[in-house]
Coordinates of C-alpha atoms in Angstrom, one line a residue:
Chain A
M1 CA 5.1 -47.8 -7.8
S2 CA 3.6 -50.3 -10.1
R3 CA 4.6 -50.6 -13.4
H4 CA 0.9 -50.1 -14.5
T5 CA 0.5 -47.2 -12.0
P6 CA -0.1 -44.1 -14.2
L7 CA 1.9 -41.0 -13.0
Y8 CA -0.8 -38.7 -13.6
Q9 CA -4.1 -39.6 -12.0
P10 CA -6.9 -37.6 -12.8
P11 CA -9.0 -36.4 -10.2
L12 CA -12.3 -38.0 -9.4
D13 CA -14.9 -36.6 -11.6
A14 CA -17.9 -35.0 -9.9
L15 CA -19.8 -35.4 -13.3
R16 CA -19.6 -39.3 -12.9
A17 CA -21.9 -39.2 -10.2
P18 CA -24.9 -41.5 -10.8
L19 CA -27.9 -39.3 -12.2
I20 CA -26.7 -36.0 -11.1
G21 CA -23.5 -35.9 -13.1
R22 CA -25.4 -37.1 -16.3
L23 CA -28.2 -34.5 -15.8
L24 CA -25.6 -31.8 -15.7
K25 CA -23.9 -32.9 -18.8
R26 CA -27.1 -33.1 -20.9
R27 CA -27.4 -30.4 -23.5
H28 CA -29.8 -28.4 -21.6
G29 CA -28.2 -29.8 -17.9
R30 CA -27.9 -26.1 -16.4
L31 CA -31.6 -25.1 -16.5
L32 CA -32.2 -27.7 -13.8
L33 CA -30.6 -25.0 -12.1
Q34 CA -31.8 -22.1 -13.7
I35 CA -35.3 -22.3 -14.3
P36 CA -36.1 -22.7 -10.3
L37 CA -33.8 -19.8 -9.8
F38 CA -35.1 -17.7 -12.8
L39 CA -38.8 -18.6 -11.5
A40 CA -37.7 -17.5 -7.9
A41 CA -36.3 -14.4 -9.4
V42 CA -39.7 -13.5 -11.2
L43 CA -41.5 -14.4 -8.1
L44 CA -39.4 -11.8 -6.0
T45 CA -39.6 -9.4 -8.3
Y46 CA -43.5 -9.6 -8.8
D47 CA -43.9 -9.9 -5.0
G48 CA -41.4 -7.0 -4.8
F49 CA -43.5 -4.7 -6.8
T50 CA -46.7 -5.5 -6.2
G51 CA -46.4 -7.2 -2.4
E52 CA -46.9 -5.5 1.2
Q53 CA -44.0 -3.5 1.5
I54 CA -42.7 -4.7 4.8
A55 CA -39.3 -6.1 4.3
S56 CA -40.0 -9.2 6.7
R57 CA -43.2 -9.9 4.8
N58 CA -42.1 -9.9 1.4
L59 CA -40.6 -12.6 -0.7
A60 CA -38.0 -10.2 -2.7
T61 CA -36.5 -9.3 0.8
V62 CA -36.6 -12.2 2.5
G63 CA -35.6 -14.4 -0.4
A64 CA -32.7 -12.2 -1.5
W65 CA -31.5 -10.7 1.9
V66 CA -32.0 -13.9 3.8
H67 CA -32.1 -17.1 1.9
Y68 CA -29.8 -16.3 -1.2
R69 CA -27.1 -14.5 0.6
G70 CA -26.9 -17.5 3.4
L71 CA -26.7 -20.5 0.7
V72 CA -24.6 -18.9 -1.5
I73 CA -21.6 -18.8 1.0
L74 CA -22.8 -22.6 2.0
A75 CA -22.4 -23.8 -1.7
L76 CA -19.3 -21.8 -2.3
L77 CA -17.6 -23.7 0.8
L78 CA -19.2 -27.2 0.6
A79 CA -19.3 -27.6 -3.5
G80 CA -18.4 -24.5 -5.8
N81 CA -19.7 -22.0 -7.5
L82 CA -23.2 -23.5 -7.8
F83 CA -25.1 -20.0 -7.7
C84 CA -23.0 -18.7 -10.7
M85 CA -23.8 -22.1 -12.5
G86 CA -27.7 -21.6 -12.1
C87 CA -27.7 -18.0 -12.3
P88 CA -31.1 -16.8 -13.9
F89 CA -29.3 -14.0 -15.0
T90 CA -27.6 -15.7 -17.5
L91 CA -30.6 -16.6 -19.5
P92 CA -31.6 -13.3 -21.1
R93 CA -27.7 -13.3 -21.5
T94 CA -27.9 -16.6 -23.6
L95 CA -30.8 -15.2 -25.6
A96 CA -28.8 -11.8 -26.2
K97 CA -25.9 -14.1 -27.4
R98 CA -27.9 -15.7 -29.9
L99 CA -29.1 -12.3 -31.2
A100 CA -26.0 -10.7 -31.4
G101 CA -24.2 -13.3 -33.2
S102 CA -20.3 -12.5 -32.7
G103 CA -20.2 -8.8 -30.9
K104 CA -16.7 -7.1 -30.4
R105 CA -14.6 -7.6 -27.4
F106 CA -15.1 -5.8 -23.8
P107 CA -12.4 -2.7 -24.2
R108 CA -8.9 -3.9 -23.0
L109 CA -9.0 -1.2 -20.6
L110 CA -11.7 -2.4 -18.8
R111 CA -11.0 -6.1 -18.9
N112 CA -10.1 -6.3 -15.3
K113 CA -11.8 -6.4 -11.8
W114 CA -11.9 -2.9 -11.0
L115 CA -15.3 -2.5 -12.1
A116 CA -16.2 -5.6 -10.3
I117 CA -14.6 -3.9 -7.4
G118 CA -16.6 -0.7 -8.1
G119 CA -19.4 -2.5 -8.4
L120 CA -19.1 -4.3 -5.0
F121 CA -18.3 -1.3 -3.1
L122 CA -21.3 0.6 -4.7
I123 CA -23.8 -2.3 -4.2
F124 CA -22.8 -2.4 -0.3
W125 CA -22.9 1.3 -0.2
L126 CA -26.2 1.6 -1.7
Y127 CA -27.5 -1.3 0.4
E128 CA -26.9 0.8 3.6
V129 CA -27.8 4.4 2.3
T130 CA -30.9 3.2 0.6
D131 CA -32.1 0.5 3.3
M132 CA -32.5 -1.6 0.5
W133 CA -32.7 -4.5 3.4
A134 CA -36.2 -2.7 4.2
S135 CA -37.6 -2.1 0.6
P136 CA -38.8 -5.1 -1.2
L137 CA -39.7 -2.8 -4.0
L138 CA -35.8 -1.7 -4.4
T139 CA -34.8 -5.3 -4.3
A140 CA -37.2 -5.8 -7.0
W141 CA -35.3 -3.2 -9.1
L142 CA -32.0 -4.0 -8.2
I143 CA -32.9 -7.7 -9.8
V144 CA -34.3 -6.2 -12.9
A145 CA -31.3 -4.1 -13.0
Y146 CA -29.3 -7.4 -13.4
F147 CA -31.4 -8.9 -16.0
A148 CA -31.3 -6.0 -18.2
A149 CA -27.7 -5.2 -17.5
S150 CA -26.4 -8.9 -18.2
F151 CA -28.9 -8.5 -21.2
V152 CA -27.4 -5.2 -23.0
L153 CA -24.0 -6.3 -21.9
E154 CA -24.0 -9.4 -24.0
L155 CA -26.0 -7.9 -26.6
I156 CA -22.8 -5.6 -27.4
F157 CA -19.9 -7.4 -26.6
T158 CA -18.7 -11.1 -26.9
E159 CA -16.8 -12.8 -23.7
S160 CA -19.7 -12.5 -21.6
P161 CA -18.2 -9.4 -19.9
F162 CA -21.0 -9.1 -17.4
C163 CA -20.0 -12.4 -15.7
K164 CA -16.5 -12.0 -16.2
Y165 CA -15.7 -7.8 -15.5
I166 CA -18.9 -6.6 -13.9
C167 CA -21.2 -8.6 -11.9
P168 CA -20.5 -7.9 -8.4
L169 CA -22.3 -11.0 -7.1
G170 CA -20.0 -13.1 -9.7
A171 CA -17.0 -11.3 -8.3
F172 CA -17.9 -12.4 -4.7
N173 CA -18.4 -16.0 -6.0
F174 CA -15.1 -16.1 -8.0
A175 CA -13.2 -14.9 -4.9
Y176 CA -14.8 -17.6 -2.5
S177 CA -14.8 -20.4 -5.0
T178 CA -10.8 -20.6 -4.7
L179 CA -12.3 -22.4 -1.3
S180 CA -14.4 -24.7 -3.0
P181 CA -13.6 -28.7 -3.3
L182 CA -14.7 -28.9 -7.0
Q183 CA -12.9 -27.6 -10.2
I184 CA -12.9 -27.7 -13.6
G185 CA -10.0 -29.9 -15.2
V186 CA -9.4 -32.3 -17.8
R187 CA -8.8 -36.2 -17.7
N188 CA -6.2 -36.5 -20.2
A189 CA -4.0 -33.3 -21.0
K190 CA -2.5 -35.1 -24.0
T191 CA -5.8 -35.1 -25.7
C192 CA -6.1 -31.6 -25.6
Q193 CA -2.3 -31.0 -26.7
T194 CA -3.7 -32.6 -30.1
C195 CA -7.1 -31.5 -30.1
V196 CA -7.8 -29.3 -33.4
G197 CA -11.0 -27.8 -32.6
K198 CA -10.5 -26.4 -28.8
E199 CA -14.0 -26.8 -28.6
C200 CA -14.0 -26.2 -25.0
I201 CA -13.5 -22.7 -25.7
N202 CA -14.2 -22.0 -29.3
G203 CA -18.0 -24.0 -28.6
S204 CA -19.2 -26.7 -31.6
Y205 CA -21.4 -26.5 -34.3
S206 CA -22.4 -29.8 -32.9
A207 CA -25.2 -30.1 -30.7
Q208 CA -24.2 -33.0 -29.2
P209 CA -20.2 -32.8 -29.8
V210 CA -19.3 -36.3 -28.5
I211 CA -19.7 -39.4 -30.2
L212 CA -20.5 -42.2 -28.1
P213 CA -19.4 -45.7 -29.8
A214 CA -22.8 -46.9 -29.3
Q215 CA -24.3 -44.1 -31.3
I216 CA -22.3 -44.8 -34.2
S217 CA -24.2 -46.8 -36.9
E218 CA -25.4 -45.9 -40.6
R219 CA -26.7 -42.8 -39.8
P220 CA -24.3 -39.8 -38.8
P221 CA -24.4 -39.5 -35.1
I222 CA -23.3 -35.9 -35.4
Q223 CA -26.3 -33.8 -36.6
H224 CA -24.5 -30.3 -37.0
D225 CA -27.1 -27.4 -35.7
R226 CA -27.1 -23.8 -36.0
R227 CA -27.4 -23.5 -32.4
G228 CA -24.1 -25.9 -31.4
V229 CA -22.9 -26.1 -28.0
L230 CA -21.4 -22.8 -26.5
G231 CA -17.8 -22.6 -25.8
C232 CA -16.6 -21.0 -22.1
G233 CA -18.2 -17.7 -21.8
T234 CA -15.2 -16.4 -19.8
L235 CA -12.7 -17.5 -22.2
L236 CA -11.0 -20.1 -19.9
Y237 CA -9.4 -22.9 -21.8
A238 CA -9.8 -26.0 -19.6
P239 CA -6.6 -27.9 -19.6
Q240 CA -5.0 -24.8 -18.3
I241 CA -7.6 -23.7 -15.7
K242 CA -5.7 -23.6 -12.0
S243 CA -8.0 -21.6 -10.6
N244 CA -12.3 -21.3 -10.0
M245 CA -11.7 -17.5 -10.6
D246 CA -13.5 -16.3 -13.6
C247 CA -15.3 -20.0 -13.6
T248 CA -19.1 -20.3 -13.5
F249 CA -19.6 -23.5 -13.5
C250 CA -21.7 -23.0 -16.5
L251 CA -20.2 -26.5 -17.7
D252 CA -20.4 -25.5 -21.4
C253 CA -16.7 -26.7 -21.8
V254 CA -17.7 -30.2 -20.4
R255 CA -20.6 -30.5 -23.2
A256 CA -18.4 -28.8 -25.9
C257 CA -15.5 -31.0 -25.6
P258 CA -16.0 -33.6 -28.6
H259 CA -13.4 -36.2 -26.6
D260 CA -15.1 -36.1 -23.2
N261 CA -12.1 -35.0 -21.5
V262 CA -13.2 -32.2 -19.8
I263 CA -14.5 -32.9 -15.9
L264 CA -15.5 -31.5 -12.9
G265 CA -12.7 -32.7 -10.5
V266 CA -13.0 -33.0 -6.7
R267 CA -9.7 -31.4 -5.1
S268 CA -9.0 -30.5 -1.5
P269 CA -10.3 -27.0 -0.6
A270 CA -8.4 -24.1 -0.7
R271 CA -6.0 -26.2 -2.6
E272 CA -5.2 -23.5 -5.6
L273 CA -4.5 -21.0 -2.4
R274 CA -2.0 -23.2 -1.3
Q275 CA -0.2 -23.2 -4.8
P276 CA 1.6 -20.8 -6.6
H277 CA 1.0 -19.2 -9.7
T278 CA -2.8 -20.0 -9.7
L279 CA -3.9 -16.7 -9.9
P280 CA -2.3 -13.7 -11.6
K281 CA 0.0 -11.5 -10.3
R282 CA -2.3 -8.6 -11.3
W283 CA -3.1 -5.9 -8.8
D284 CA -7.1 -5.9 -9.5
V285 CA -7.5 -9.8 -9.3
N286 CA -5.5 -9.8 -6.0
F287 CA -7.2 -6.8 -4.6
L288 CA -10.6 -8.3 -5.0
L289 CA -9.6 -10.8 -2.5
V290 CA -8.1 -8.4 0.0
A291 CA -11.0 -6.0 -0.2
L292 CA -13.6 -8.6 0.4
A293 CA -12.4 -9.6 3.5
F294 CA -12.3 -6.1 4.8
M295 CA -16.1 -5.5 3.3
G296 CA -16.9 -8.0 5.2
I297 CA -16.2 -6.1 8.1
V298 CA -17.8 -2.7 6.8
N299 CA -20.7 -4.5 5.8
A300 CA -21.3 -6.2 9.5
F301 CA -20.2 -2.7 11.1
G302 CA -23.3 -1.0 9.4
M303 CA -25.6 -3.3 11.7
V304 CA -24.6 -2.7 15.1
P305 CA -24.9 0.4 17.3
P306 CA -21.2 1.6 17.3
V307 CA -21.9 2.8 13.7
Y308 CA -24.0 5.8 15.3
A309 CA -21.1 6.9 17.2
L310 CA -19.0 6.8 14.2
L311 CA -21.5 9.0 12.3
R312 CA -22.7 11.3 14.7
D313 CA -18.7 11.9 15.3
L314 CA -18.2 12.4 11.6
A315 CA -21.6 14.5 10.9
L316 CA -20.2 16.9 14.0
A317 CA -16.5 17.0 12.4
L318 CA -17.8 17.8 8.8
G319 CA -20.7 19.7 9.9
T320 CA -23.1 17.8 7.8
N321 CA -26.0 14.9 8.3
A322 CA -26.0 14.0 4.9
E323 CA -26.3 10.3 5.5
W324 CA -25.1 9.3 1.9
L325 CA -22.2 11.6 2.1
L326 CA -21.2 10.1 5.8
L327 CA -21.5 6.7 4.7
L328 CA -20.2 7.1 1.6
I329 CA -16.8 8.0 3.6
V330 CA -17.2 5.2 6.0
F331 CA -17.3 2.9 3.2
F332 CA -14.7 4.1 1.1
V333 CA -12.3 4.4 3.9
G334 CA -13.4 0.7 5.3
S335 CA -13.5 -1.2 2.0
L336 CA -11.1 0.7 -0.5
A337 CA -8.8 3.0 1.5
L338 CA -7.6 0.7 4.3
P339 CA -7.3 -2.6 2.8
A340 CA -5.3 -0.9 0.1
L341 CA -3.0 0.9 2.6
L342 CA -2.7 -2.0 4.7
S343 CA -2.1 -4.9 2.5
I344 CA 0.2 -2.9 0.3
G345 CA 2.2 -1.7 3.3
A346 CA 2.1 -4.9 4.6
A347 CA 3.8 -6.5 1.3
W348 CA 6.4 -3.1 1.9
L349 CA 6.9 -4.3 5.2
A350 CA 7.5 -8.2 4.5
N351 CA 10.0 -7.2 1.7
L352 CA 12.0 -4.6 4.1
L353 CA 11.8 -7.1 7.0
A354 CA 13.0 -9.9 5.0
G355 CA 15.4 -7.9 2.8
K356 CA 14.6 -9.0 -0.4
Q357 CA 14.0 -5.8 -2.5
Q358 CA 16.5 -6.3 -5.7
R359 CA 14.2 -7.6 -8.2
P360 CA 11.5 -5.0 -10.2
H361 CA 7.7 -5.3 -9.4
L362 CA 8.6 -6.7 -6.4
L363 CA 6.0 -5.2 -4.1
R364 CA 3.2 -6.7 -6.7
H365 CA 4.9 -9.7 -6.6
T366 CA 4.8 -9.7 -2.6
F367 CA 1.0 -8.3 -2.5
A368 CA -0.1 -10.9 -5.1
A369 CA 1.6 -13.6 -3.1
F370 CA -0.1 -13.1 0.2
A371 CA -3.4 -11.9 -1.4
P372 CA -5.0 -15.7 -1.3
A373 CA -4.0 -15.4 2.3
F374 CA -6.9 -13.0 2.9
V375 CA -9.4 -15.6 1.6
P376 CA -10.0 -17.9 4.4
I377 CA -10.8 -15.1 7.1
G378 CA -12.8 -13.0 4.5
A379 CA -15.1 -16.3 4.0
G380 CA -15.2 -16.9 7.8
I381 CA -16.1 -13.2 8.2
W382 CA -19.0 -13.6 5.5
A383 CA -20.4 -17.1 6.7
A384 CA -20.6 -15.6 10.5
H385 CA -22.5 -12.4 8.7
Y386 CA -24.8 -14.2 6.5
G387 CA -25.0 -17.4 8.3
F388 CA -26.2 -15.4 11.3
H389 CA -29.2 -14.2 9.1
F390 CA -29.8 -17.4 7.7
I391 CA -29.7 -19.3 10.7
I392 CA -32.1 -17.0 12.5
G393 CA -34.7 -16.5 9.8
A394 CA -34.3 -19.4 7.3
L395 CA -38.2 -20.6 8.5
T396 CA -39.4 -17.3 7.6
I397 CA -39.7 -18.2 4.2
I398 CA -42.7 -20.6 4.8
P399 CA -45.2 -17.9 6.3
V400 CA -44.3 -15.2 3.6
L401 CA -44.9 -17.6 1.0
H402 CA -48.0 -19.1 2.5
N403 CA -49.2 -15.3 2.9
F404 CA -48.4 -14.9 -0.8
L405 CA -50.5 -17.8 -1.9
L406 CA -53.5 -16.8 0.2
D407 CA -53.3 -13.3 -1.1
H408 CA -53.6 -14.5 -4.4
G409 CA -56.9 -16.7 -3.5
I410 CA -54.9 -19.8 -2.8
G411 CA -55.7 -21.6 0.4
L412 CA -54.1 -25.5 0.1
F413 CA -52.4 -25.2 2.9
G414 CA -54.9 -23.7 5.2
T415 CA -56.2 -19.9 5.7
Q416 CA -53.8 -19.4 9.2
V417 CA -50.4 -18.1 8.8
N418 CA -48.1 -19.1 11.4
W419 CA -45.8 -16.4 11.7
Q420 CA -43.9 -17.4 14.4
L421 CA -41.9 -19.9 12.4
G422 CA -38.3 -18.2 13.0
G423 CA -34.9 -19.9 12.8
V424 CA -33.8 -23.2 12.7
A425 CA -31.4 -21.9 15.6
N426 CA -31.5 -18.9 17.8
A427 CA -29.0 -16.1 18.1
E428 CA -27.2 -17.1 21.0
Q429 CA -26.8 -20.8 19.5
F430 CA -25.3 -19.5 16.4
A431 CA -23.0 -17.4 18.3
I432 CA -20.6 -20.5 19.1
V433 CA -20.9 -21.2 15.3
Q434 CA -19.6 -17.7 14.8
V435 CA -16.7 -17.9 16.7
I436 CA -16.0 -21.3 15.1
L437 CA -16.1 -19.8 11.5
L438 CA -14.0 -16.7 12.7
I439 CA -11.1 -18.2 14.6
G440 CA -11.1 -21.3 11.9
G441 CA -11.0 -18.8 9.0
Y442 CA -8.4 -16.9 11.0
F443 CA -6.2 -19.7 11.4
A444 CA -6.6 -21.0 8.0
S445 CA -5.3 -17.6 6.8
M446 CA -2.2 -17.8 9.2
M447 CA -1.2 -21.1 8.2
L448 CA -1.7 -20.0 4.3
A449 CA 0.5 -16.9 5.0
R450 CA 3.1 -18.7 6.9
R451 CA 3.3 -21.4 3.8
I452 CA 3.4 -18.5 1.4
A453 CA 6.3 -16.9 3.5
V454 CA 8.5 -19.6 3.3
R455 CA 7.9 -20.1 -0.2
E456 CA 8.6 -17.1 -1.0
Y457 CA 11.5 -16.2 1.4
G458 CA 12.7 -19.4 2.7
V459 CA 12.8 -20.7 6.0
A460 CA 15.2 -18.6 7.4
R461 CA 13.5 -15.1 6.5
S462 CA 9.8 -16.3 6.3
Q463 CA 9.3 -15.1 10.2
L464 CA 9.9 -11.7 9.5
A465 CA 8.2 -11.5 6.1
F466 CA 5.2 -13.3 8.1
L467 CA 4.8 -10.6 10.9
P468 CA 3.1 -7.7 9.2
Y469 CA 0.4 -10.2 7.4
A470 CA 0.2 -12.1 11.2
L471 CA -0.6 -8.9 12.9
L472 CA -3.1 -7.7 10.2
F473 CA -4.9 -11.0 10.4
L474 CA -5.1 -10.6 14.1
A475 CA -6.6 -6.9 13.6
L476 CA -9.2 -8.1 11.3
L477 CA -10.0 -11.1 13.8
L478 CA -10.4 -8.5 16.6
A479 CA -12.7 -6.2 14.7
A480 CA -15.0 -8.9 13.6
F481 CA -15.2 -10.3 17.3
F482 CA -15.7 -6.8 18.5
I483 CA -18.5 -6.2 15.6
F484 CA -20.1 -9.8 16.2
S485 CA -19.9 -9.4 20.1
Q486 CA -22.2 -6.4 19.6
P487 CA -26.2 -6.3 19.6
M488 CA -27.8 -6.1 16.4
E489 CA -29.2 -3.1 15.5
M490 CA -31.0 -2.7 12.1
R491 CA -30.6 0.7 11.1
G492 CA -33.0 2.0 8.6
T493 CA -36.2 4.0 8.6
A494 CA -35.1 6.5 11.2
E495 CA -33.3 9.5 9.9
L496 CA -29.9 10.5 10.9
D497 CA -30.7 13.6 12.6
G498 CA -32.0 11.4 15.3
L499 CA -28.6 10.7 16.6
F500 CA -27.9 14.2 17.7
H501 CA -30.7 14.4 20.4
Chain B
M1 CA -44.8 -11.8 -33.8
T2 CA -45.5 -15.2 -31.5
H3 CA -43.2 -14.1 -29.3
L4 CA -44.4 -10.7 -28.7
L5 CA -47.8 -12.2 -28.2
R6 CA -46.5 -14.6 -25.6
A7 CA -44.8 -11.9 -23.7
A8 CA -48.0 -9.7 -23.6
L9 CA -49.9 -12.7 -22.6
L10 CA -47.1 -13.2 -19.6
I11 CA -47.4 -9.1 -18.9
L12 CA -51.1 -9.6 -18.7
C13 CA -51.4 -12.7 -16.6
A14 CA -48.8 -10.6 -14.1
L15 CA -51.1 -7.6 -14.0
I16 CA -54.5 -9.6 -13.2
L17 CA -52.4 -11.3 -10.5
A18 CA -51.2 -8.2 -9.3
S19 CA -54.5 -6.8 -9.3
C20 CA -56.2 -9.7 -7.5
R21 CA -54.0 -9.5 -4.4
Q22 CA -55.2 -8.8 -1.2
S23 CA -52.0 -6.6 0.2
A24 CA -52.0 -4.6 -3.0
Q25 CA -55.0 -3.1 -1.6
P26 CA -54.5 0.3 0.2
M27 CA -55.1 0.5 3.8
P28 CA -58.4 0.8 4.9
T29 CA -59.4 4.9 5.1
P30 CA -59.3 5.3 9.1
D31 CA -63.2 5.7 10.1
P32 CA -63.4 9.3 11.3
D33 CA -65.4 8.5 14.4
I34 CA -62.5 6.4 16.1
Q35 CA -59.6 8.4 17.6
L36 CA -56.9 5.7 17.9
E37 CA -53.6 7.6 19.6
W38 CA -50.3 6.1 20.5
L39 CA -49.1 7.3 23.6
P40 CA -45.2 6.6 23.7
A41 CA -43.2 7.1 27.0
D42 CA -40.7 10.2 26.7
K43 CA -37.7 7.7 26.9
P44 CA -36.1 6.0 24.2
F45 CA -37.4 2.8 23.4
R46 CA -34.7 -0.1 24.5
V47 CA -34.9 -4.0 24.0
G48 CA -36.6 -5.7 26.4
L49 CA -40.0 -5.7 27.8
D50 CA -42.4 -2.6 27.2
A51 CA -45.9 -1.6 27.8
L52 CA -47.5 0.3 24.7
I53 CA -50.3 2.6 26.2
F54 CA -53.0 3.6 23.5
S55 CA -56.0 6.0 23.5
L56 CA -59.4 5.1 22.0
K57 CA -61.8 8.0 21.7
N58 CA -64.6 8.8 19.5
A59 CA -65.1 11.7 17.5
R60 CA -66.5 14.1 20.7
S61 CA -63.3 12.8 22.5
E62 CA -65.3 10.3 24.7
P63 CA -63.2 7.5 25.6
I64 CA -64.2 3.7 24.2
R65 CA -64.2 1.1 26.2
G66 CA -64.5 -2.3 25.6
A67 CA -62.7 -2.6 22.2
L68 CA -59.8 -5.0 21.4
I69 CA -56.2 -3.6 20.3
E70 CA -53.9 -5.7 18.5
V71 CA -50.5 -4.6 18.0
R72 CA -48.0 -6.4 15.2
G73 CA -44.0 -5.1 15.2
D74 CA -42.6 -6.3 12.3
M75 CA -38.6 -5.3 12.0
N76 CA -37.6 -3.7 8.7
H77 CA -35.3 -6.4 8.2
A78 CA -36.2 -9.3 6.3
G79 CA -35.9 -12.9 8.4
M80 CA -37.3 -11.5 11.7
V81 CA -40.1 -13.1 13.6
P82 CA -42.7 -10.5 14.2
V83 CA -43.7 -9.7 17.5
N84 CA -47.4 -9.5 18.6
G85 CA -49.4 -7.9 21.7
M86 CA -52.9 -7.7 22.7
A87 CA -55.1 -5.4 25.0
E88 CA -58.7 -5.7 25.8
G89 CA -61.1 -3.6 27.5
G90 CA -59.4 -0.7 28.5
T91 CA -59.5 1.7 31.2
D92 CA -62.1 4.2 32.1
D93 CA -60.7 7.1 30.5
G94 CA -60.3 5.1 26.9
R95 CA -56.4 3.8 27.6
Y96 CA -55.2 0.5 26.6
V97 CA -52.3 -1.1 27.8
V98 CA -50.1 -3.6 25.7
P99 CA -47.5 -5.8 26.8
F100 CA -44.8 -5.9 24.3
E101 CA -41.5 -7.2 23.8
W102 CA -39.1 -5.5 21.8
T103 CA -36.6 -8.3 21.0
M104 CA -34.0 -6.8 18.6
G105 CA -32.5 -3.3 18.3
G106 CA -33.5 -1.5 15.1
D107 CA -36.4 0.0 13.3
W108 CA -39.6 -1.3 13.5
I109 CA -42.7 -0.9 12.0
L110 CA -46.1 -1.3 14.5
T111 CA -49.4 -1.9 12.9
V112 CA -52.1 -1.4 15.2
R113 CA -55.6 -2.1 15.1
A114 CA -58.4 -1.3 17.3
T115 CA -61.4 -3.3 16.8
L116 CA -64.7 -2.0 18.6
P117 CA -67.4 -3.8 20.2
D118 CA -69.8 -3.3 17.6
G119 CA -67.4 -4.4 14.8
R120 CA -66.3 -1.6 13.8
S121 CA -62.2 -1.1 13.3
T122 CA -59.6 0.8 12.2
Q123 CA -55.6 0.5 11.9
R124 CA -52.4 2.7 12.0
R125 CA -49.0 2.2 11.5
Y126 CA -45.9 3.7 13.0
E127 CA -42.1 3.5 12.6
V128 CA -40.1 3.1 15.5
Q129 CA -36.7 3.1 16.6
V130 CA -35.2 0.8 19.3
R131 CA -31.9 1.0 20.8
A132 CA -30.1 -2.5 21.4
Q133 CA -28.3 -0.7 24.3

């Protein structure tokens, strides 16, 4: 190595990219994404409330359940948490923050991911039980509820509790952004050690904290402004960030740093999953990663014919045909009970087989060590599901938007709506991609679990510790294959009693 | 105060827009002189080609011939391309057979519109469950 080569090479800074980097770093750079998404949210809400109540003809349902879901997983895998970065729900949140000043902290008892896990469970269950995909009105109410919740919580508490502890969409994005190729970091760690203000976390009173030499003149370059620049809303300290978990990609830290030392670094995807100690060894954070993989299976299971048989058997066994109750049981077992039982069981078995039981908290440590391995297979399942809806329905937004314009007397694009515009590929063609996504996710999870087993138990005992996880991932893969090989059947308006004939 | 005025103005604009839109208008009241009825088969609906039979009669239950029946099938899930079918003329007993393909299992919303030779029309909507297997 040359004498002049520094030992630490900062990662490539995506914000140094021409134009886009500079735009994003500007004081209102985030609005570049937020304003279009805010306008889209307003449009979706408006159409949901006032438009034709047929899901495939309404912007609310097409936008939310086809495009948002498809694009969010694509963005997470290709770039990062772009949808949290452009989240329109944070606009009223920012307003609330300004109105409220310094609120109190979120209750200590709730400063974890359990609320978010509960929120994810609730939203997936409500999605099924209310046939939300079929209802533009309910979809519009969901968007309104999001705006209201983010505003009220920010008004009462500091630390952006909605983003960090509650938002189910955010929890999904946080979990799968651990695979993303971008991460907040610092250019030079020493700069942070001597930094007095820690503006990246505390915020700055200056609207433009960075002093550029070119701007230094007789007039002071810093104009103090009562609005200043916000620090990290989720209280992450830039030089200590090892994971994308809890990072909304808002870039407030980048803007607030007076030393221009915070970067959006390019890294190898999933790097944080391969390294130890990047995520806290907490039950809640790690259970989120595990549960999401199972939720992916259960969410897709609700759309294939075998769900009828299961609901019918359950209804006969319990003597009830209350659909909400039957779905609650299926979702509770599949999304929470089964992942808890199987993942804790696998951790216990791994310890038992590898013979490493002498340290305290060992089960939690093993559970936490292997939890990141559930991320790739989970992402594969979600991408196969949401990608399917997106690919077969991507172009349907065109006639729906065209129809919306005509509905308001805007005939700019002609008066004939081409309703036959559908997908960019058909379901059969996308099946190959689904197989690639599932198998790719499975192998990535297997490799990750194998690597973790070697790290935790040593080469000699790693095979035995790896075995329970290998079986669990195989079971998840087979379940996913079974579901995705079924013909799709959109259950909804028909009542459950129709199943008993 | 200015913020309140702006907000009120925005809400007012949204309400005006909403009231102007065509799909916000209620479905036309069916013409009492036109009886449009779907005669579904006894067997459950399954994915694939099907023939939907409609009966068209006047208020005195006399068959109507020479009409146009248009069927639009929308799935209740967003992102699905609608399926269209139509039949013209009808049989002597006022029956119209519309060739129609159920492209996917699940819940469908059928919107059926009958246009008579004299230009009068009526529209009805049905919800149907189609089995994938």
